[in-house]
PDB file of N, CA, C and O in Angstrom:
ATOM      1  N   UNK A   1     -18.892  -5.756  13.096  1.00  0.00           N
ATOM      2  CA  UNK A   1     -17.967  -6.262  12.110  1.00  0.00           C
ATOM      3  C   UNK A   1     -17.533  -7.676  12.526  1.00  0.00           C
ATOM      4  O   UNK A   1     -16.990  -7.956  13.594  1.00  0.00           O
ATOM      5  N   UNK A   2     -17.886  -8.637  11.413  1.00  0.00           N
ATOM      6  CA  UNK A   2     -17.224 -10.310  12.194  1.00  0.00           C
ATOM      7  C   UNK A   2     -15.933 -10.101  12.531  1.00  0.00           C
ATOM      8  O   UNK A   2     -15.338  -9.045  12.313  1.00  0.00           O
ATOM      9  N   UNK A   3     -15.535 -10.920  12.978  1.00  0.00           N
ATOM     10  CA  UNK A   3     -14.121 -11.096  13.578  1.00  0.00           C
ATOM     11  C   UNK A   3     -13.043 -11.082  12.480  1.00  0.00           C
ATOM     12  O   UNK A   3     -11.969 -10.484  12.408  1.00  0.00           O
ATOM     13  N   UNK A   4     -14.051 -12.447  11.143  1.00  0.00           N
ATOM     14  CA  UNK A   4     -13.160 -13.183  10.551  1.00  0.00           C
ATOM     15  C   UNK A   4     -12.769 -11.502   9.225  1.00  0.00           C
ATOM     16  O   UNK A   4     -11.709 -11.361   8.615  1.00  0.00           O
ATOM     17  N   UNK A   5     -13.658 -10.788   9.173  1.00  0.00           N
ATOM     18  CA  UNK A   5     -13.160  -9.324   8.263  1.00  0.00           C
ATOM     19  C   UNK A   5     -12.243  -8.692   9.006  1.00  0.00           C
ATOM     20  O   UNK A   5     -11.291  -8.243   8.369  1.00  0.00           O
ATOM     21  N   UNK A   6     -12.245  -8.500  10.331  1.00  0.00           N
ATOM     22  CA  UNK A   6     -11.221  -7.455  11.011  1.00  0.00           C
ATOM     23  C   UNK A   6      -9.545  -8.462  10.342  1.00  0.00           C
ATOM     24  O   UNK A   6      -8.514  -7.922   9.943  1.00  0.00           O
ATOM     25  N   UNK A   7      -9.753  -9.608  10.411  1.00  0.00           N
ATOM     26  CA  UNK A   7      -8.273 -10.122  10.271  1.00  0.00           C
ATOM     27  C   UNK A   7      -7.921 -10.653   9.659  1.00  0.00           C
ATOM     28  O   UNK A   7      -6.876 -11.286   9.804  1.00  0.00           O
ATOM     29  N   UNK A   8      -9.169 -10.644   7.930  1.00  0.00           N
ATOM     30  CA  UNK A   8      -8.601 -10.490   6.929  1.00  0.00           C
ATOM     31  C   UNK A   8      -8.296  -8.860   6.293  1.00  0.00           C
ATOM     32  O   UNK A   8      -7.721  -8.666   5.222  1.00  0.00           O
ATOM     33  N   UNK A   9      -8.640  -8.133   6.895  1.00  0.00           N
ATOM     34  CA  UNK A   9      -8.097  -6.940   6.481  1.00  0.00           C
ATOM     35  C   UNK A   9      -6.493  -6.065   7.261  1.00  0.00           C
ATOM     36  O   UNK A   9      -5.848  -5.105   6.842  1.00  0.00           O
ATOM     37  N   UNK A  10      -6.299  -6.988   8.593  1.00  0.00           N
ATOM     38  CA  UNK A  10      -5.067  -7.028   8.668  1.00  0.00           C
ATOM     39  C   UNK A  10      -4.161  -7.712   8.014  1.00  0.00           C
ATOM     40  O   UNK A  10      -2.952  -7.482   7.987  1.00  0.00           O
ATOM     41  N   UNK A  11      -4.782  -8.616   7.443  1.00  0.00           N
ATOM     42  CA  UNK A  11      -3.869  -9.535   6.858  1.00  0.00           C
ATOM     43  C   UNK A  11      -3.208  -9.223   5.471  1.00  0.00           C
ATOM     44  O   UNK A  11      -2.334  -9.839   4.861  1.00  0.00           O
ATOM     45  N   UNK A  12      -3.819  -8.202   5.192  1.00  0.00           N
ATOM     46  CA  UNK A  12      -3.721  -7.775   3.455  1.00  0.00           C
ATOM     47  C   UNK A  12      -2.603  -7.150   3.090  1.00  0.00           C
ATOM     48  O   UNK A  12      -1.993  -7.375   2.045  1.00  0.00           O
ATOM     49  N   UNK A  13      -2.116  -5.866   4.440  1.00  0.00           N
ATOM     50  CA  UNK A  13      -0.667  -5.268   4.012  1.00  0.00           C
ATOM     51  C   UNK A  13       0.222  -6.502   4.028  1.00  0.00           C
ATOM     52  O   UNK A  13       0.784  -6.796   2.973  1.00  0.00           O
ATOM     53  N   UNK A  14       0.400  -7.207   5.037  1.00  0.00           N
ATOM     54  CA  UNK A  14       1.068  -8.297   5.108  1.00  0.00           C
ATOM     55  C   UNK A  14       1.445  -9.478   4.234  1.00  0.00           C
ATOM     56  O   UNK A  14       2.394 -10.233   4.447  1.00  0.00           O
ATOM     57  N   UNK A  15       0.550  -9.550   3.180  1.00  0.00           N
ATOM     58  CA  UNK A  15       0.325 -10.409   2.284  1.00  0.00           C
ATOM     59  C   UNK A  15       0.888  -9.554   1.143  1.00  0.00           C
ATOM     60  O   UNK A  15       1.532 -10.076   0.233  1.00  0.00           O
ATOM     61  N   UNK A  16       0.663  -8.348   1.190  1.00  0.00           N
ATOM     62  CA  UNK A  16       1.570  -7.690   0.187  1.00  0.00           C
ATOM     63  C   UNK A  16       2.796  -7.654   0.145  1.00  0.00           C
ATOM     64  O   UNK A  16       3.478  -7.589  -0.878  1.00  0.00           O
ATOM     65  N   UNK A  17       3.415  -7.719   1.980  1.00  0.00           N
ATOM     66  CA  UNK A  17       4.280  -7.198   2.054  1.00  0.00           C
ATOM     67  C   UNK A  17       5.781  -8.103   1.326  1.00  0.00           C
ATOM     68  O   UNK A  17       6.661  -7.291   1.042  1.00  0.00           O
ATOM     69  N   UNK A  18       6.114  -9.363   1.052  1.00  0.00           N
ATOM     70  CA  UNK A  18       6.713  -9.642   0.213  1.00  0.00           C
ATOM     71  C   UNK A  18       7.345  -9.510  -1.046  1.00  0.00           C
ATOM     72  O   UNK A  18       8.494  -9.746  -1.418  1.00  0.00           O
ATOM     73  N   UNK A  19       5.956  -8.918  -1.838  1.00  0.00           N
ATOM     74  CA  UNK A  19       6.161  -8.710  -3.558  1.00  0.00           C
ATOM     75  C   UNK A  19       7.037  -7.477  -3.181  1.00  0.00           C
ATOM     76  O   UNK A  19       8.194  -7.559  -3.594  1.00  0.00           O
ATOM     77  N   UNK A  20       6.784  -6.569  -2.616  1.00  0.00           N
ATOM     78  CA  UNK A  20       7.247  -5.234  -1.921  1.00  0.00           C
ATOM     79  C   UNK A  20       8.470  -5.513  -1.768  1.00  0.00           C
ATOM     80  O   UNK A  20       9.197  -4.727  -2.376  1.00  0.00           O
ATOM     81  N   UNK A  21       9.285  -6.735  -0.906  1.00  0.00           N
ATOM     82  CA  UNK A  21      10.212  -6.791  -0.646  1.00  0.00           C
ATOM     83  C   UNK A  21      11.054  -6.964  -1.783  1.00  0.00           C
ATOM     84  O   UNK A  21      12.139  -6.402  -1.930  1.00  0.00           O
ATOM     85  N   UNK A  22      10.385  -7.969  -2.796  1.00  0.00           N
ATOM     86  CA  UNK A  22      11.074  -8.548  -3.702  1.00  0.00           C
ATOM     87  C   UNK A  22      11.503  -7.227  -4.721  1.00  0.00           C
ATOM     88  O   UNK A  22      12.639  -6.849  -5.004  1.00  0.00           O
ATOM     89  N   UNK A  23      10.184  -6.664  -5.166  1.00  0.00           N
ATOM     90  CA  UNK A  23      10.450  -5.514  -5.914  1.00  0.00           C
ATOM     91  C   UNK A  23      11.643  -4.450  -5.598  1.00  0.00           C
ATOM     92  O   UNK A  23      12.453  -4.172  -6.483  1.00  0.00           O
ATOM     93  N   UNK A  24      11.716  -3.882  -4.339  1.00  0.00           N
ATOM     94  CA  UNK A  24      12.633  -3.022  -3.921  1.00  0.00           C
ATOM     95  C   UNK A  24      14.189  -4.148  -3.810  1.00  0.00           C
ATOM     96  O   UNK A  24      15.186  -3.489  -3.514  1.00  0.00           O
ATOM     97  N   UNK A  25      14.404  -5.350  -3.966  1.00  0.00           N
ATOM     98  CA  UNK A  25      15.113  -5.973  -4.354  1.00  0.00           C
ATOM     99  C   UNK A  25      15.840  -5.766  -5.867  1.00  0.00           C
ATOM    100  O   UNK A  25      17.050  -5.958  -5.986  1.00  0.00           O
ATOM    101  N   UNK A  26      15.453  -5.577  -6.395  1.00  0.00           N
ATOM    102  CA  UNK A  26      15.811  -5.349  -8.116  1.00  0.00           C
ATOM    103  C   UNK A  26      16.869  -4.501  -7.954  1.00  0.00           C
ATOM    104  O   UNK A  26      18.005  -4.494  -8.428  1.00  0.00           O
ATOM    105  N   UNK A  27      16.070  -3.527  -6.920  1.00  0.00           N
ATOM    106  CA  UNK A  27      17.120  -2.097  -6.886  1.00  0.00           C
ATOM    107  C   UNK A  27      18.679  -2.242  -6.682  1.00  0.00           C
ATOM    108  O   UNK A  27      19.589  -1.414  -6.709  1.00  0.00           O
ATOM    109  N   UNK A  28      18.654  -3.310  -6.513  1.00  0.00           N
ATOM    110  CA  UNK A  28      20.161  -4.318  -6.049  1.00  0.00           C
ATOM    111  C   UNK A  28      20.723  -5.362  -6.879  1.00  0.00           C
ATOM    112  O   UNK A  28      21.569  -6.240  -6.709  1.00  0.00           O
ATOM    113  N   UNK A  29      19.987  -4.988  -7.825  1.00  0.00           N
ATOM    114  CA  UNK A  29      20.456  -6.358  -9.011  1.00  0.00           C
ATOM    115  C   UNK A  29      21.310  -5.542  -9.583  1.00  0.00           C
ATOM    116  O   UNK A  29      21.331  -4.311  -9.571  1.00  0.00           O
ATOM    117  N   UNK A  30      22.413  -6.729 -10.370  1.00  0.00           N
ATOM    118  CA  UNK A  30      23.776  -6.132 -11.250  1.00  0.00           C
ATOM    119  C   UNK A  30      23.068  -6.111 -12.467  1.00  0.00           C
ATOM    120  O   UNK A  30      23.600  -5.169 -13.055  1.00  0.00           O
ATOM    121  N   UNK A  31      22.090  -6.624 -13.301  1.00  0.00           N
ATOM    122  CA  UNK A  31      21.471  -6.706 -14.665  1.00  0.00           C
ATOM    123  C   UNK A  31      20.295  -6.189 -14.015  1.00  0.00           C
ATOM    124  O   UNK A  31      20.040  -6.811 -12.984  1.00  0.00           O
ATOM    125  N   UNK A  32      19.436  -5.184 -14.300  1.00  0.00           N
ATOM    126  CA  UNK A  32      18.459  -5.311 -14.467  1.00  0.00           C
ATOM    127  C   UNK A  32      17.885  -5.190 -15.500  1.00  0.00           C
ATOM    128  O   UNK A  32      17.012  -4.331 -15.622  1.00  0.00           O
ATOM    129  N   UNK A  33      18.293  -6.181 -16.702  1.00  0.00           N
ATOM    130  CA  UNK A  33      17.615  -6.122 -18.002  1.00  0.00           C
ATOM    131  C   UNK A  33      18.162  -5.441 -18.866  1.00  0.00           C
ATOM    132  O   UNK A  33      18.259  -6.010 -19.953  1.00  0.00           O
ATOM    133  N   UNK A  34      18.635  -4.246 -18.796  1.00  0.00           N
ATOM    134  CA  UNK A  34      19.140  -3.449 -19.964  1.00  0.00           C
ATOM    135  C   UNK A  34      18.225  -2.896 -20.655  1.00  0.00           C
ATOM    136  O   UNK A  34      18.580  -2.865 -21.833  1.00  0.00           O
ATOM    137  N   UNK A  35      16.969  -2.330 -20.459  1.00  0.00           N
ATOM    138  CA  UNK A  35      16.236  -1.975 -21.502  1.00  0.00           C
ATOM    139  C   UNK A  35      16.226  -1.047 -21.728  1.00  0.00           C
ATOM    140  O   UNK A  35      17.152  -0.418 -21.217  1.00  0.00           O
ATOM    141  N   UNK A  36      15.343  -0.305 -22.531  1.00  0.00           N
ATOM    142  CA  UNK A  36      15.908   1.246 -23.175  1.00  0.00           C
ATOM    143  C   UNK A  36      14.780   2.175 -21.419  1.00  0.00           C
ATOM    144  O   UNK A  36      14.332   3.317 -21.510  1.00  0.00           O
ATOM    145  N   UNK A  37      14.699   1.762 -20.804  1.00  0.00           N
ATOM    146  CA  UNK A  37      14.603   2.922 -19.615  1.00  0.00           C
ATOM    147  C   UNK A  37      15.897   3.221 -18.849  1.00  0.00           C
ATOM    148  O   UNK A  37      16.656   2.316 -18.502  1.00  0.00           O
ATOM    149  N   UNK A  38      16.100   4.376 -18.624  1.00  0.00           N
ATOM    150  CA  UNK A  38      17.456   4.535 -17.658  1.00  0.00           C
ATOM    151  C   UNK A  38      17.412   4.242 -16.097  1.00  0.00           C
ATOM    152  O   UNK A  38      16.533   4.464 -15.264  1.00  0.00           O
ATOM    153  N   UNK A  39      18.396   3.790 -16.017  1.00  0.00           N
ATOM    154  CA  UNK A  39      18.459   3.404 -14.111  1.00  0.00           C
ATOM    155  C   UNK A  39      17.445   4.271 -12.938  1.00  0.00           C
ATOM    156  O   UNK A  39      16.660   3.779 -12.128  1.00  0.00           O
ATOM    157  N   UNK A  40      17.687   5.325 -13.110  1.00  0.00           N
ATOM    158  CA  UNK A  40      16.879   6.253 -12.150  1.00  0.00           C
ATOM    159  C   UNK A  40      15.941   6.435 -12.245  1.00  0.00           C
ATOM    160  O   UNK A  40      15.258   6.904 -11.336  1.00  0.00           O
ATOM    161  N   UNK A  41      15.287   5.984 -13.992  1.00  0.00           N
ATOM    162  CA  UNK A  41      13.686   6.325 -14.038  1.00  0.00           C
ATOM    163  C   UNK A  41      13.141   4.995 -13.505  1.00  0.00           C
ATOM    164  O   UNK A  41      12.268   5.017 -12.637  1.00  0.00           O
ATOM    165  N   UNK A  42      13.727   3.562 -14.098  1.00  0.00           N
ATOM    166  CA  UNK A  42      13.511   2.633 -13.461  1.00  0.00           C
ATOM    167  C   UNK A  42      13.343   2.409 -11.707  1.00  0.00           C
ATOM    168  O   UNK A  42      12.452   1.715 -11.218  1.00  0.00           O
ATOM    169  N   UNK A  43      14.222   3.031 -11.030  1.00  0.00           N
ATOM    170  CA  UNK A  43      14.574   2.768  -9.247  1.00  0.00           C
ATOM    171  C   UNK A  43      13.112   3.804  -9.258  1.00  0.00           C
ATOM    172  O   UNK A  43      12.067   3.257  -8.908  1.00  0.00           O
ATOM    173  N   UNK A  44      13.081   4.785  -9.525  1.00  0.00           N
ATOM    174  CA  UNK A  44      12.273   5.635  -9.191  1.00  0.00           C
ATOM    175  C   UNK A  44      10.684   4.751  -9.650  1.00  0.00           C
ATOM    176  O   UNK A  44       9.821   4.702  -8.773  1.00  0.00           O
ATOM    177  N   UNK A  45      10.504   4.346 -10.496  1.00  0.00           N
ATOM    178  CA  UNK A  45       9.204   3.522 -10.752  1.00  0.00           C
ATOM    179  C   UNK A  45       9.199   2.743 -10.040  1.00  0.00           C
ATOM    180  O   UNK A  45       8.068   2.845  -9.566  1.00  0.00           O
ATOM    181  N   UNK A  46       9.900   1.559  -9.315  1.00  0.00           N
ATOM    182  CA  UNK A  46       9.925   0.698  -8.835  1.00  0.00           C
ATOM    183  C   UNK A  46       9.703   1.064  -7.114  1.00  0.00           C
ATOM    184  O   UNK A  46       9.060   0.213  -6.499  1.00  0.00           O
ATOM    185  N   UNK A  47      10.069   1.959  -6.524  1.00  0.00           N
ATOM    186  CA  UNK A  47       9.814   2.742  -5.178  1.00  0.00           C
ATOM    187  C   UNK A  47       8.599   2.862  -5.407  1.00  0.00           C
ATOM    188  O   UNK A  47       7.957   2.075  -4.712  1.00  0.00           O
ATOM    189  N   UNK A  48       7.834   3.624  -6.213  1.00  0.00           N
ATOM    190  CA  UNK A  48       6.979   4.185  -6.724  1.00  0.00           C
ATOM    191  C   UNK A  48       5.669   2.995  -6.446  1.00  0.00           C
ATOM    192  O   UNK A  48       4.773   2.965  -5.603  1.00  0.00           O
ATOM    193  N   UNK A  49       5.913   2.380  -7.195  1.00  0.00           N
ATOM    194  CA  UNK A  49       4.647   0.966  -7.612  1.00  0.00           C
ATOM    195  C   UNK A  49       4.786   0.641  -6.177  1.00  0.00           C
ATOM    196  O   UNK A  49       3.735   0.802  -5.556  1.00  0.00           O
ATOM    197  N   UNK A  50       6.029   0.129  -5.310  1.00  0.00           N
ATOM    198  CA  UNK A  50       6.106  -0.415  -4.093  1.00  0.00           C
ATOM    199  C   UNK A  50       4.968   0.356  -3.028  1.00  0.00           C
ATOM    200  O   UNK A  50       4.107  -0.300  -2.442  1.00  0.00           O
ATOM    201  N   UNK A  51       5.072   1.447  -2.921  1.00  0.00           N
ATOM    202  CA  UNK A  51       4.625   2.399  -1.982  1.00  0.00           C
ATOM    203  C   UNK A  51       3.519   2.452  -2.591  1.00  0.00           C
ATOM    204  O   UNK A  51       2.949   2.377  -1.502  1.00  0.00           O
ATOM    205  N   UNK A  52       2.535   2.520  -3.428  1.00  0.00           N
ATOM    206  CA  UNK A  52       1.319   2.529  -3.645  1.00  0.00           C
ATOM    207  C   UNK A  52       0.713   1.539  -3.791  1.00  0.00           C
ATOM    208  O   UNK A  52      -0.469   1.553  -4.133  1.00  0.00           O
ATOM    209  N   UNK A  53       1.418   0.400  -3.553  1.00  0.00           N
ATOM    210  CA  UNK A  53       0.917  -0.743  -3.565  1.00  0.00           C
ATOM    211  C   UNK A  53       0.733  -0.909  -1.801  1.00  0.00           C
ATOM    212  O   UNK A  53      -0.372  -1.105  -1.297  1.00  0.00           O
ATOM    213  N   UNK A  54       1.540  -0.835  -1.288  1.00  0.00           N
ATOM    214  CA  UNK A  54       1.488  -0.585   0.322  1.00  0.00           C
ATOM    215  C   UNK A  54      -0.014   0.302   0.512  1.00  0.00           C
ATOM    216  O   UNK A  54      -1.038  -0.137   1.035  1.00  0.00           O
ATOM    217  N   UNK A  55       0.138   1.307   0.079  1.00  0.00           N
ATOM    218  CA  UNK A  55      -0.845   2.309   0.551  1.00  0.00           C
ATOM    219  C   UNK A  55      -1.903   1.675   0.042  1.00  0.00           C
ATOM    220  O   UNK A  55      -2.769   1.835   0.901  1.00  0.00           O
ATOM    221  N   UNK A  56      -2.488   0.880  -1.071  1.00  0.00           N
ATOM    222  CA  UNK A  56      -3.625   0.549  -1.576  1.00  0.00           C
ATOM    223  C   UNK A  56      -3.799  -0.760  -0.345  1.00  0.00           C
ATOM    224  O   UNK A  56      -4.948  -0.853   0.087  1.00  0.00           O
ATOM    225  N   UNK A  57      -2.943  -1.597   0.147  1.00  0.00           N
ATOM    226  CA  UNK A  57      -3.492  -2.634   0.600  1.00  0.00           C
ATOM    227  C   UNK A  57      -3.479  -2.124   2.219  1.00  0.00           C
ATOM    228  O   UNK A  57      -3.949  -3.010   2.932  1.00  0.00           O
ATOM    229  N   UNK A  58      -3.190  -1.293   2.745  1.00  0.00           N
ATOM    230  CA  UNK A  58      -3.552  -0.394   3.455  1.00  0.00           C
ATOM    231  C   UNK A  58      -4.442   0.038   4.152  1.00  0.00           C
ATOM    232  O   UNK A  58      -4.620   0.120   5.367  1.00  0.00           O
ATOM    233  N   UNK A  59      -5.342   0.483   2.722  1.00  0.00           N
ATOM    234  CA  UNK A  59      -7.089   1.123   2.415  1.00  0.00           C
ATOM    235  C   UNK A  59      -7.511  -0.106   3.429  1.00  0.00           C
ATOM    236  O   UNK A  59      -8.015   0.301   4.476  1.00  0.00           O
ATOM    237  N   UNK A  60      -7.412  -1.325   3.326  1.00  0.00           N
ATOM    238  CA  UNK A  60      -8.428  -2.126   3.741  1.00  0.00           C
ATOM    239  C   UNK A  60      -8.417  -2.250   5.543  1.00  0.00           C
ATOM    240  O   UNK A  60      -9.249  -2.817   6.251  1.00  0.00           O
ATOM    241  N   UNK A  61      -7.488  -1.699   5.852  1.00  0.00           N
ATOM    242  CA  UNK A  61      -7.788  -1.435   7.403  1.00  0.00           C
ATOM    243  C   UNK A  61      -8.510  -0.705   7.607  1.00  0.00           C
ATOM    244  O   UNK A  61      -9.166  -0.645   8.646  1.00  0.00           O
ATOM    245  N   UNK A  62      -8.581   0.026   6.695  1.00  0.00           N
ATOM    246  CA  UNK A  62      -9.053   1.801   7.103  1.00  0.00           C
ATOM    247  C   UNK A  62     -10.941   1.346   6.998  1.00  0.00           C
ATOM    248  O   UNK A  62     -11.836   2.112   7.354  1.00  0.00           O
ATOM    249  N   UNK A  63     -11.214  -0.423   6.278  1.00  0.00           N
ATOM    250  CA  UNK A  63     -12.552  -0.470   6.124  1.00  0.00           C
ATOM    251  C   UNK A  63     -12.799  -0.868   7.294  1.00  0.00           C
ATOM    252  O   UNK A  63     -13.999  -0.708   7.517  1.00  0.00           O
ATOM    253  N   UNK A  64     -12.115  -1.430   8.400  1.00  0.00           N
ATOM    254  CA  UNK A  64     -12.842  -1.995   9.572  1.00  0.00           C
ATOM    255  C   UNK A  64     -12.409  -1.059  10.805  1.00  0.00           C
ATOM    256  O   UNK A  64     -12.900  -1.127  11.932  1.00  0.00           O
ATOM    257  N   UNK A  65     -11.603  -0.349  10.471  1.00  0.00           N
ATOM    258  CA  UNK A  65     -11.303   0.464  11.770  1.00  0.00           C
ATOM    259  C   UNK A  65     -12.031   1.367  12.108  1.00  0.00           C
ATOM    260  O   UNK A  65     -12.896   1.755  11.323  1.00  0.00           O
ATOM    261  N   UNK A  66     -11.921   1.799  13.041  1.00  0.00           N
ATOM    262  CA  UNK A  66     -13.274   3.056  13.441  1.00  0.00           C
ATOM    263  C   UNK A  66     -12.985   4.715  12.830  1.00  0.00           C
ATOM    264  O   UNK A  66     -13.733   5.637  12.506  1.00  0.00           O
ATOM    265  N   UNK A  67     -11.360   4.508  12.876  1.00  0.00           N
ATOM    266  CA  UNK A  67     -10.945   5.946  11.860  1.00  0.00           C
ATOM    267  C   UNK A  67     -11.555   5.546  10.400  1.00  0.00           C
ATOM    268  O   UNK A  67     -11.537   6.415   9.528  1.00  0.00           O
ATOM    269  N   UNK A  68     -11.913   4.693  10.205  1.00  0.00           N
ATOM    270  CA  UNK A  68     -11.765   4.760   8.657  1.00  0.00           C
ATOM    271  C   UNK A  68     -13.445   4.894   8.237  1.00  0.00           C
ATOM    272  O   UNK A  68     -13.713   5.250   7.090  1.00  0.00           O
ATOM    273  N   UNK A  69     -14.545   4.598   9.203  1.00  0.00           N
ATOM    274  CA  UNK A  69     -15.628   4.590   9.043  1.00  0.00           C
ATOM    275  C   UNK A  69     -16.354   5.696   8.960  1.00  0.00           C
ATOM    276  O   UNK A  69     -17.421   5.828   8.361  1.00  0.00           O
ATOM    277  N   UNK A  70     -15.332   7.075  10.014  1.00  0.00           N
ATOM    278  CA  UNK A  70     -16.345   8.443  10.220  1.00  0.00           C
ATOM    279  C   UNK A  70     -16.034   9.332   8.881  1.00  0.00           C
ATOM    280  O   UNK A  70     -15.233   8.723   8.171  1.00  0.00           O
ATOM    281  N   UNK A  71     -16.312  10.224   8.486  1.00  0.00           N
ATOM    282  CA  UNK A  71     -16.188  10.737   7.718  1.00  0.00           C
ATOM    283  C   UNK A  71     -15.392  12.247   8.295  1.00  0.00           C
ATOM    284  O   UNK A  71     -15.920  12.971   9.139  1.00  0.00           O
ATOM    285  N   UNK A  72     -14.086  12.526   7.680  1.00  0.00           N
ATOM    286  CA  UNK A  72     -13.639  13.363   8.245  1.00  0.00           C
ATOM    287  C   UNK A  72     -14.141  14.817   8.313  1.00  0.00           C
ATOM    288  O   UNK A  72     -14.036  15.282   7.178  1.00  0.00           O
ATOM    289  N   UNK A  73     -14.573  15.604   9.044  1.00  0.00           N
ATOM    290  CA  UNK A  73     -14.695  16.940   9.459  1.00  0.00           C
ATOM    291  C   UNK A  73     -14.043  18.270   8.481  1.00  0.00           C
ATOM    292  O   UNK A  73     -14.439  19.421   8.299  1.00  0.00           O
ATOM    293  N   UNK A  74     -12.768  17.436   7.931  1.00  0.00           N
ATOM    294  CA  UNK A  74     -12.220  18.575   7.113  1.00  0.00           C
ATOM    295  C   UNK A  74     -12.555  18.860   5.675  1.00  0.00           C
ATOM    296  O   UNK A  74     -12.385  19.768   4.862  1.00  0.00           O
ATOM    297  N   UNK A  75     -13.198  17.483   5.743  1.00  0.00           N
ATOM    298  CA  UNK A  75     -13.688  17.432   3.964  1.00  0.00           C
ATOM    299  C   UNK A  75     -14.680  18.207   4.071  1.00  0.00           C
ATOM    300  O   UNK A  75     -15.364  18.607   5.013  1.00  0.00           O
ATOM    301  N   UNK A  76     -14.657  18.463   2.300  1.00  0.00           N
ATOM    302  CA  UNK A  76     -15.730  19.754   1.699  1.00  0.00           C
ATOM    303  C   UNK A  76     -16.681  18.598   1.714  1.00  0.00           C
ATOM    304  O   UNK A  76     -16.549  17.375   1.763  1.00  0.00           O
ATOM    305  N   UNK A  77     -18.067  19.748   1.634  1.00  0.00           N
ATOM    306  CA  UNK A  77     -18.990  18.456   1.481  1.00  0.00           C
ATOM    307  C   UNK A  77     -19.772  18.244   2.702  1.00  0.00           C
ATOM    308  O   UNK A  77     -20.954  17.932   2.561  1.00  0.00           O
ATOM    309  N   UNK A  78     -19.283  18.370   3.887  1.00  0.00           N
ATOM    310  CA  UNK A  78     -19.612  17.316   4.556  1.00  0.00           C
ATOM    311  C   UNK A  78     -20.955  18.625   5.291  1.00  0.00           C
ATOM    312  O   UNK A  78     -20.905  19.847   5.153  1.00  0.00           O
ATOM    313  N   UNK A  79     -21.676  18.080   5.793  1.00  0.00           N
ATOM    314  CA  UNK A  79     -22.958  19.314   6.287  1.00  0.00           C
ATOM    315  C   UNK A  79     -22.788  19.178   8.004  1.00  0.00           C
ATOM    316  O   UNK A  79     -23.490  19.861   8.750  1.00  0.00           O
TER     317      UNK A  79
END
């Protein structure tokens, strides 16, 4: 694996990790818009998108690391 993939794929949660910040920021705003969603479904979407956005940019360690290459033992499937 080149060098320059191992540390752009560290680099990726990290690069996420801002919007993340900003987003879970809202959760702290006095307006957030007023729109016809209610507060809790809103906070709850907004956690929501945050954390799977984490976990998706995530994935990309999992392409250069050595856990992420074997194929796990527990999966169906596997012979």
């Amino acid at each position: 694996m080149p060098r320059w993939a191992r540390r752009v794929a560290y680099a990726v949660p990290l690069v996420v990790l801002p919007s993340g910040i900003w987003r879970l920021g809202v959760l702290f705003a006095a307006d957030k818009g007023a729109g016809s969603i209610e507060d809790w479904a809103m906070n709850g979407y907004v956690v929501f998108l945050t954390l799977v956005s984490k976990v998706l940019a995530f994935t990309a360690v999992g392409l250069v690391a050595r856990w992420g290459e074997v194929f796990p033992r527990w999966m169906p499937g596997r012979s």
